[in-house]
PDB file of N, CA and C in Angstrom:
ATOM      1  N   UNK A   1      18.125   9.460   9.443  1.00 49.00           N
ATOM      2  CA  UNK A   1      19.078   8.487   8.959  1.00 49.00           C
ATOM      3  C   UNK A   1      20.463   8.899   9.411  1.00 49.00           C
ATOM      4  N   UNK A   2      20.821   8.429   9.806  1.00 59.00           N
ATOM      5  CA  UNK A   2      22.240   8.318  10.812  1.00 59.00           C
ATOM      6  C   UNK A   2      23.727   7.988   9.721  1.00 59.00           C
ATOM      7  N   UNK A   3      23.152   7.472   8.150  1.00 62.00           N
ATOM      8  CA  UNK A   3      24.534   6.419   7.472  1.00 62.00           C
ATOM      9  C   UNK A   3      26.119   7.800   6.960  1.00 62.00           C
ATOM     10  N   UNK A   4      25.492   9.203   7.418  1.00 62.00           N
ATOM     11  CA  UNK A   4      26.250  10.150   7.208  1.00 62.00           C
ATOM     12  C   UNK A   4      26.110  10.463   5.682  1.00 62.00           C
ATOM     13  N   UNK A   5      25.108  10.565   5.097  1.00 67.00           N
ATOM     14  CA  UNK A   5      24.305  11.005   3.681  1.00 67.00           C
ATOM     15  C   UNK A   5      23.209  11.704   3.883  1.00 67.00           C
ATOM     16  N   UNK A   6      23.024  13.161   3.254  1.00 64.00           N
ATOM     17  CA  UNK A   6      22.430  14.146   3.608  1.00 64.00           C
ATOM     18  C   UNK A   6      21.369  13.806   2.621  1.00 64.00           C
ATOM     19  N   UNK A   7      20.008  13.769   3.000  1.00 73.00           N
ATOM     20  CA  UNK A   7      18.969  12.968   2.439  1.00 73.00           C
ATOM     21  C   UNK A   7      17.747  14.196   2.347  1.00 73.00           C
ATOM     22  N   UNK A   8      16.877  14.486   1.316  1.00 77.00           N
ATOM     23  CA  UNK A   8      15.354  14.920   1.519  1.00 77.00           C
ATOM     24  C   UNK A   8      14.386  13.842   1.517  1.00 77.00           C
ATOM     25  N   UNK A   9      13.706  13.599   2.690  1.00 76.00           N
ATOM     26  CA  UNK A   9      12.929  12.743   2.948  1.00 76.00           C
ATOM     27  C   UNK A   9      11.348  13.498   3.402  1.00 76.00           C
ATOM     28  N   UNK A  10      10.721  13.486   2.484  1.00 76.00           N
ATOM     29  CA  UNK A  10       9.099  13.446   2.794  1.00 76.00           C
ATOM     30  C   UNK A  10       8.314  11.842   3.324  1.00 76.00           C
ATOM     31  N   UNK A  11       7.723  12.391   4.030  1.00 79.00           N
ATOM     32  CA  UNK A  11       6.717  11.198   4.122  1.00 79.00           C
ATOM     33  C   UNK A  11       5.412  10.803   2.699  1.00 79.00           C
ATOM     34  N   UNK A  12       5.191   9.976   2.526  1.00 79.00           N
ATOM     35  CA  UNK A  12       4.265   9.193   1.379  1.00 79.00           C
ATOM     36  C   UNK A  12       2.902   8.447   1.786  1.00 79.00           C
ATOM     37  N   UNK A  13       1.576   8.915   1.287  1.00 83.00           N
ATOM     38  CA  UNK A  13       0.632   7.895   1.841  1.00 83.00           C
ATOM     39  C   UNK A  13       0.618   6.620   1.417  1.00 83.00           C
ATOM     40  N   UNK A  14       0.396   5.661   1.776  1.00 86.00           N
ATOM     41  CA  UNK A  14       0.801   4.129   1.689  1.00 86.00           C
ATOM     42  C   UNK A  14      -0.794   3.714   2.187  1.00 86.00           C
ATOM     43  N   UNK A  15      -1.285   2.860   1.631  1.00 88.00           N
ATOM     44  CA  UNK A  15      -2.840   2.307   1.885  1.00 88.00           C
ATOM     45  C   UNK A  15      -2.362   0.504   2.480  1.00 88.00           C
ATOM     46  N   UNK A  16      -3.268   0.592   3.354  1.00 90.00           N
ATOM     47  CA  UNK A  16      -2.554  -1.343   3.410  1.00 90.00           C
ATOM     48  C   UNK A  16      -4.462  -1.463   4.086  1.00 90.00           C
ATOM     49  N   UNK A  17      -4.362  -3.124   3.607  1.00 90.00           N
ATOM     50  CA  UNK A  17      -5.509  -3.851   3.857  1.00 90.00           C
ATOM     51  C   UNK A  17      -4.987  -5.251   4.351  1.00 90.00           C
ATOM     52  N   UNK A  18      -5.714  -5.123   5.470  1.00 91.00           N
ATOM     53  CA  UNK A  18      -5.381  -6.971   5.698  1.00 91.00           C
ATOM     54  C   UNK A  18      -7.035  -7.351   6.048  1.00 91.00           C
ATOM     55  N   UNK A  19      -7.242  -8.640   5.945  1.00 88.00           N
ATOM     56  CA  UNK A  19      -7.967  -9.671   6.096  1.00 88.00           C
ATOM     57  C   UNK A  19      -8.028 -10.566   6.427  1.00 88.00           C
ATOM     58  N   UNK A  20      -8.618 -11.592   6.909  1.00 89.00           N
ATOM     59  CA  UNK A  20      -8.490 -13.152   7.570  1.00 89.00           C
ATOM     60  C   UNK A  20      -9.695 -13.766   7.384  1.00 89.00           C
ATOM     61  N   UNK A  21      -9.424 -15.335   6.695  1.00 86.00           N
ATOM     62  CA  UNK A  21     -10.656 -16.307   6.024  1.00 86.00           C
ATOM     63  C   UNK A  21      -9.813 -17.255   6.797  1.00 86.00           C
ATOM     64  N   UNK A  22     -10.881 -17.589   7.731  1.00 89.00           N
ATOM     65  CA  UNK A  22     -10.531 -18.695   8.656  1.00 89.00           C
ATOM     66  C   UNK A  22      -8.832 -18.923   9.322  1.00 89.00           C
ATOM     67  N   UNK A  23      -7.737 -19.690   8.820  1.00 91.00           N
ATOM     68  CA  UNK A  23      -6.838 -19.506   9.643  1.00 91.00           C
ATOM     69  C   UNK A  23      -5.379 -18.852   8.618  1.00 91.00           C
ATOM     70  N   UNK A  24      -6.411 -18.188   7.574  1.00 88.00           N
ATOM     71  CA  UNK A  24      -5.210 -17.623   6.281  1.00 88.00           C
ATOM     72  C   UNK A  24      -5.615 -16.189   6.893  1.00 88.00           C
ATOM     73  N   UNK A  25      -4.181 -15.800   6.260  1.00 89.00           N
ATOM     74  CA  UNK A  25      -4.074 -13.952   6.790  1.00 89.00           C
ATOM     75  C   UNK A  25      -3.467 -13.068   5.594  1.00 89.00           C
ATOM     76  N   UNK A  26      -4.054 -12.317   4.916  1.00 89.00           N
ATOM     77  CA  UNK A  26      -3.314 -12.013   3.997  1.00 89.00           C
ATOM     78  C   UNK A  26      -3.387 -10.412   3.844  1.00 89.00           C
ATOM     79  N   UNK A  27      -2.558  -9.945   3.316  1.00 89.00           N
ATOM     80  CA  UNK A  27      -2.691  -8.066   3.167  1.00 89.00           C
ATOM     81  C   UNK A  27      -1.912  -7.829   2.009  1.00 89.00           C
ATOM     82  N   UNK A  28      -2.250  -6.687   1.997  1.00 86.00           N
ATOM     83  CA  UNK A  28      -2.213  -6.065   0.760  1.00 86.00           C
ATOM     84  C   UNK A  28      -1.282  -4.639   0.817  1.00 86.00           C
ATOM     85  N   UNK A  29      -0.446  -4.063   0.259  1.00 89.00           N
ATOM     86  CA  UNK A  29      -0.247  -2.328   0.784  1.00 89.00           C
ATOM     87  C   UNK A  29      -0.002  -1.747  -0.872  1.00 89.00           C
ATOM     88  N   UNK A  30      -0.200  -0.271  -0.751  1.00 87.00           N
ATOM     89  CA  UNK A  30      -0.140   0.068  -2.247  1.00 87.00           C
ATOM     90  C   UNK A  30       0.347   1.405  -1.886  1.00 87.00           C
ATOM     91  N   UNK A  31       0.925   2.211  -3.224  1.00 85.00           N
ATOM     92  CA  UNK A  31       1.119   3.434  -3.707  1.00 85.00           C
ATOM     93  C   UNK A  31       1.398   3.383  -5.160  1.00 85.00           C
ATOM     94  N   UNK A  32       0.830   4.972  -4.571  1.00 86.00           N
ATOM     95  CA  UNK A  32       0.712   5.236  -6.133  1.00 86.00           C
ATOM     96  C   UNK A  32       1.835   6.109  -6.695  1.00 86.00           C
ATOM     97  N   UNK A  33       2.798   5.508  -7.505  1.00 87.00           N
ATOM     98  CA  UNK A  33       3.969   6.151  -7.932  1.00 87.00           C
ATOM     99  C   UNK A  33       3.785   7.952  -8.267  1.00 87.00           C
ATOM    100  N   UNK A  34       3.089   7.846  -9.234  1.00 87.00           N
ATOM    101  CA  UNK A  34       2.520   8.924 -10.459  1.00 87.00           C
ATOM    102  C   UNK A  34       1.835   9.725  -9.600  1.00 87.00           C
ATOM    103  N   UNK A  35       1.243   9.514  -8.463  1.00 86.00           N
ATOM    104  CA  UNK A  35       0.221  10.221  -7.793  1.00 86.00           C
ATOM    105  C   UNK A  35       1.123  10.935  -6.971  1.00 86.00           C
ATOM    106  N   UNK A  36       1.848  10.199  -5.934  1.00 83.00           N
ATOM    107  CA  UNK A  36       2.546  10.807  -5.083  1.00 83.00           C
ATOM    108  C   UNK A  36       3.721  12.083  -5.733  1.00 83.00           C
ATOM    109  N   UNK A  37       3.868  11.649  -6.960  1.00 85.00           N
ATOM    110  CA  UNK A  37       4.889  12.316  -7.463  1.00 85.00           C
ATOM    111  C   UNK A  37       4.026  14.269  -7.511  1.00 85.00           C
ATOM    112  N   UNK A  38       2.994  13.633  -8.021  1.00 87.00           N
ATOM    113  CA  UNK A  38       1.848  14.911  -8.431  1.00 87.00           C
ATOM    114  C   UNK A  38       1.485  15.299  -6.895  1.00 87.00           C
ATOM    115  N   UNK A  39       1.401  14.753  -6.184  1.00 83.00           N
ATOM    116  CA  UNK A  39       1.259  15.098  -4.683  1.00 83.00           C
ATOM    117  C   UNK A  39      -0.538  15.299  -4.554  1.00 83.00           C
ATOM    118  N   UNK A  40      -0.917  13.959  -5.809  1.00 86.00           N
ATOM    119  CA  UNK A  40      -2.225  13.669  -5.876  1.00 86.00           C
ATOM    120  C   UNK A  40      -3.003  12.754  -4.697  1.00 86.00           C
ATOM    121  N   UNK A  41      -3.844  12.908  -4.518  1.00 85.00           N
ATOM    122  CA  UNK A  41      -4.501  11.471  -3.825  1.00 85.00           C
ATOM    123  C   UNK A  41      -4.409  10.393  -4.576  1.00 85.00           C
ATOM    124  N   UNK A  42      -4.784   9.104  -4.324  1.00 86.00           N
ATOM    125  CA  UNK A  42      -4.904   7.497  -4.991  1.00 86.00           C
ATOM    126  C   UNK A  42      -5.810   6.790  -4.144  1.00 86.00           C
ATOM    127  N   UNK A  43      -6.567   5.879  -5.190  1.00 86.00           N
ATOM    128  CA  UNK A  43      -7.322   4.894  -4.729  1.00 86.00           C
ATOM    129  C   UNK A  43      -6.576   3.707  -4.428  1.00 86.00           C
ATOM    130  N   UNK A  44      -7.255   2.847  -3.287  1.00 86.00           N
ATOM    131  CA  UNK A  44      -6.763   1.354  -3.188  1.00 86.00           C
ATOM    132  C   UNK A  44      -7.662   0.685  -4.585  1.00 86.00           C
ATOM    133  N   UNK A  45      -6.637  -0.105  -4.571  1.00 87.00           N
ATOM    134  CA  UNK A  45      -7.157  -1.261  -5.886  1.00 87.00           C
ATOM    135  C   UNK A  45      -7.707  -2.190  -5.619  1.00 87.00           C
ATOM    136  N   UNK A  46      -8.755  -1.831  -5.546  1.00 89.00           N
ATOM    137  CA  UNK A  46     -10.671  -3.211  -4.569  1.00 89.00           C
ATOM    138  C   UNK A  46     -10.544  -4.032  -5.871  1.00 89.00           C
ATOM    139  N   UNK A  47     -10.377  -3.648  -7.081  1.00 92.00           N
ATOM    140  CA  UNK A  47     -10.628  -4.751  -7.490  1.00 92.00           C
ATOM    141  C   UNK A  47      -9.819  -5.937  -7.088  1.00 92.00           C
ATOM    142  N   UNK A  48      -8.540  -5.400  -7.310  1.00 88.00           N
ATOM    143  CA  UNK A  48      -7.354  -6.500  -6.599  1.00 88.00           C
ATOM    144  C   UNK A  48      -7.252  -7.416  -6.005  1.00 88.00           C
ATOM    145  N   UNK A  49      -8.173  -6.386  -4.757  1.00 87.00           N
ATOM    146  CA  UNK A  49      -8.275  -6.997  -3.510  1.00 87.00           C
ATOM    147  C   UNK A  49      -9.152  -8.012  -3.340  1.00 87.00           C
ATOM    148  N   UNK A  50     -10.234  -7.678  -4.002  1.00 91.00           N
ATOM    149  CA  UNK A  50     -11.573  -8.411  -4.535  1.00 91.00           C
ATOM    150  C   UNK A  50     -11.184  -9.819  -4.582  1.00 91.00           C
ATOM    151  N   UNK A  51     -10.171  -9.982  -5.862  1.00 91.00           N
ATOM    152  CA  UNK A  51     -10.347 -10.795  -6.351  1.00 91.00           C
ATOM    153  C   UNK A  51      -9.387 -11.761  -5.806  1.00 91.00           C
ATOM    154  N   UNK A  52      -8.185 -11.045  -4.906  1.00 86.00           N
ATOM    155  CA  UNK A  52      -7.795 -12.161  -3.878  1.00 86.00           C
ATOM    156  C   UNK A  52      -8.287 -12.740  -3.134  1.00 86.00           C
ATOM    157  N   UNK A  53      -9.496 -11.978  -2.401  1.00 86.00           N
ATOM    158  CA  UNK A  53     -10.335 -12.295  -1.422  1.00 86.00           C
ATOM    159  C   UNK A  53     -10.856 -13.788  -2.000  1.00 86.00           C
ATOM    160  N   UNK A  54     -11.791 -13.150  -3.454  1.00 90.00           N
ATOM    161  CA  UNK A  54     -12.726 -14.845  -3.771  1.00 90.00           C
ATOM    162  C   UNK A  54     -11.829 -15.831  -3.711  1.00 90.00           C
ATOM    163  N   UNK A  55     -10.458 -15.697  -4.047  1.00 88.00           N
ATOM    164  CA  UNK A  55      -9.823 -16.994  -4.025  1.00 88.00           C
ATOM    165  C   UNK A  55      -9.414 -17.711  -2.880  1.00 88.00           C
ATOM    166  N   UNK A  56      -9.706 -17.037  -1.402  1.00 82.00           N
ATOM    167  CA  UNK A  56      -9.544 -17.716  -0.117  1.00 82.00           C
ATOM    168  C   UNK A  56     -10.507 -18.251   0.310  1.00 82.00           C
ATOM    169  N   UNK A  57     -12.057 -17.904  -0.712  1.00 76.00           N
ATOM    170  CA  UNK A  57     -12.838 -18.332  -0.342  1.00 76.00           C
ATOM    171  C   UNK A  57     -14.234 -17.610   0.527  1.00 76.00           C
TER     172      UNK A  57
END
């Protein structure tokens, strides 16, 4: 970062899902606040995703 502010920057895992039902495109991306903080792993949220999915059909 260049804005002349001296920054600690780690990188973060970030999960993303995309999909396509005919000519719709849709995605998804997640983190996990609490996790990353713990410097835990995290699951993607299928159910979520799930249940956007049935609604495209």
């Amino acid at each position: 970062m260049r804005d002349g502010a001296a920054r600690d920057v780690e990188p973060v895992e970030t999960k993303v899902v995309v999909f396509r039902q005919g000519t719709t495109l849709a995605g998804f991306s997640s983190f996990g606040i609490a996790a990353i903080s713990r410097g835990e792993a995290f699951e993607q949220p299928t159910a979520v995703i799930d249940a956007q999915a049935a609604k495209l059909g």
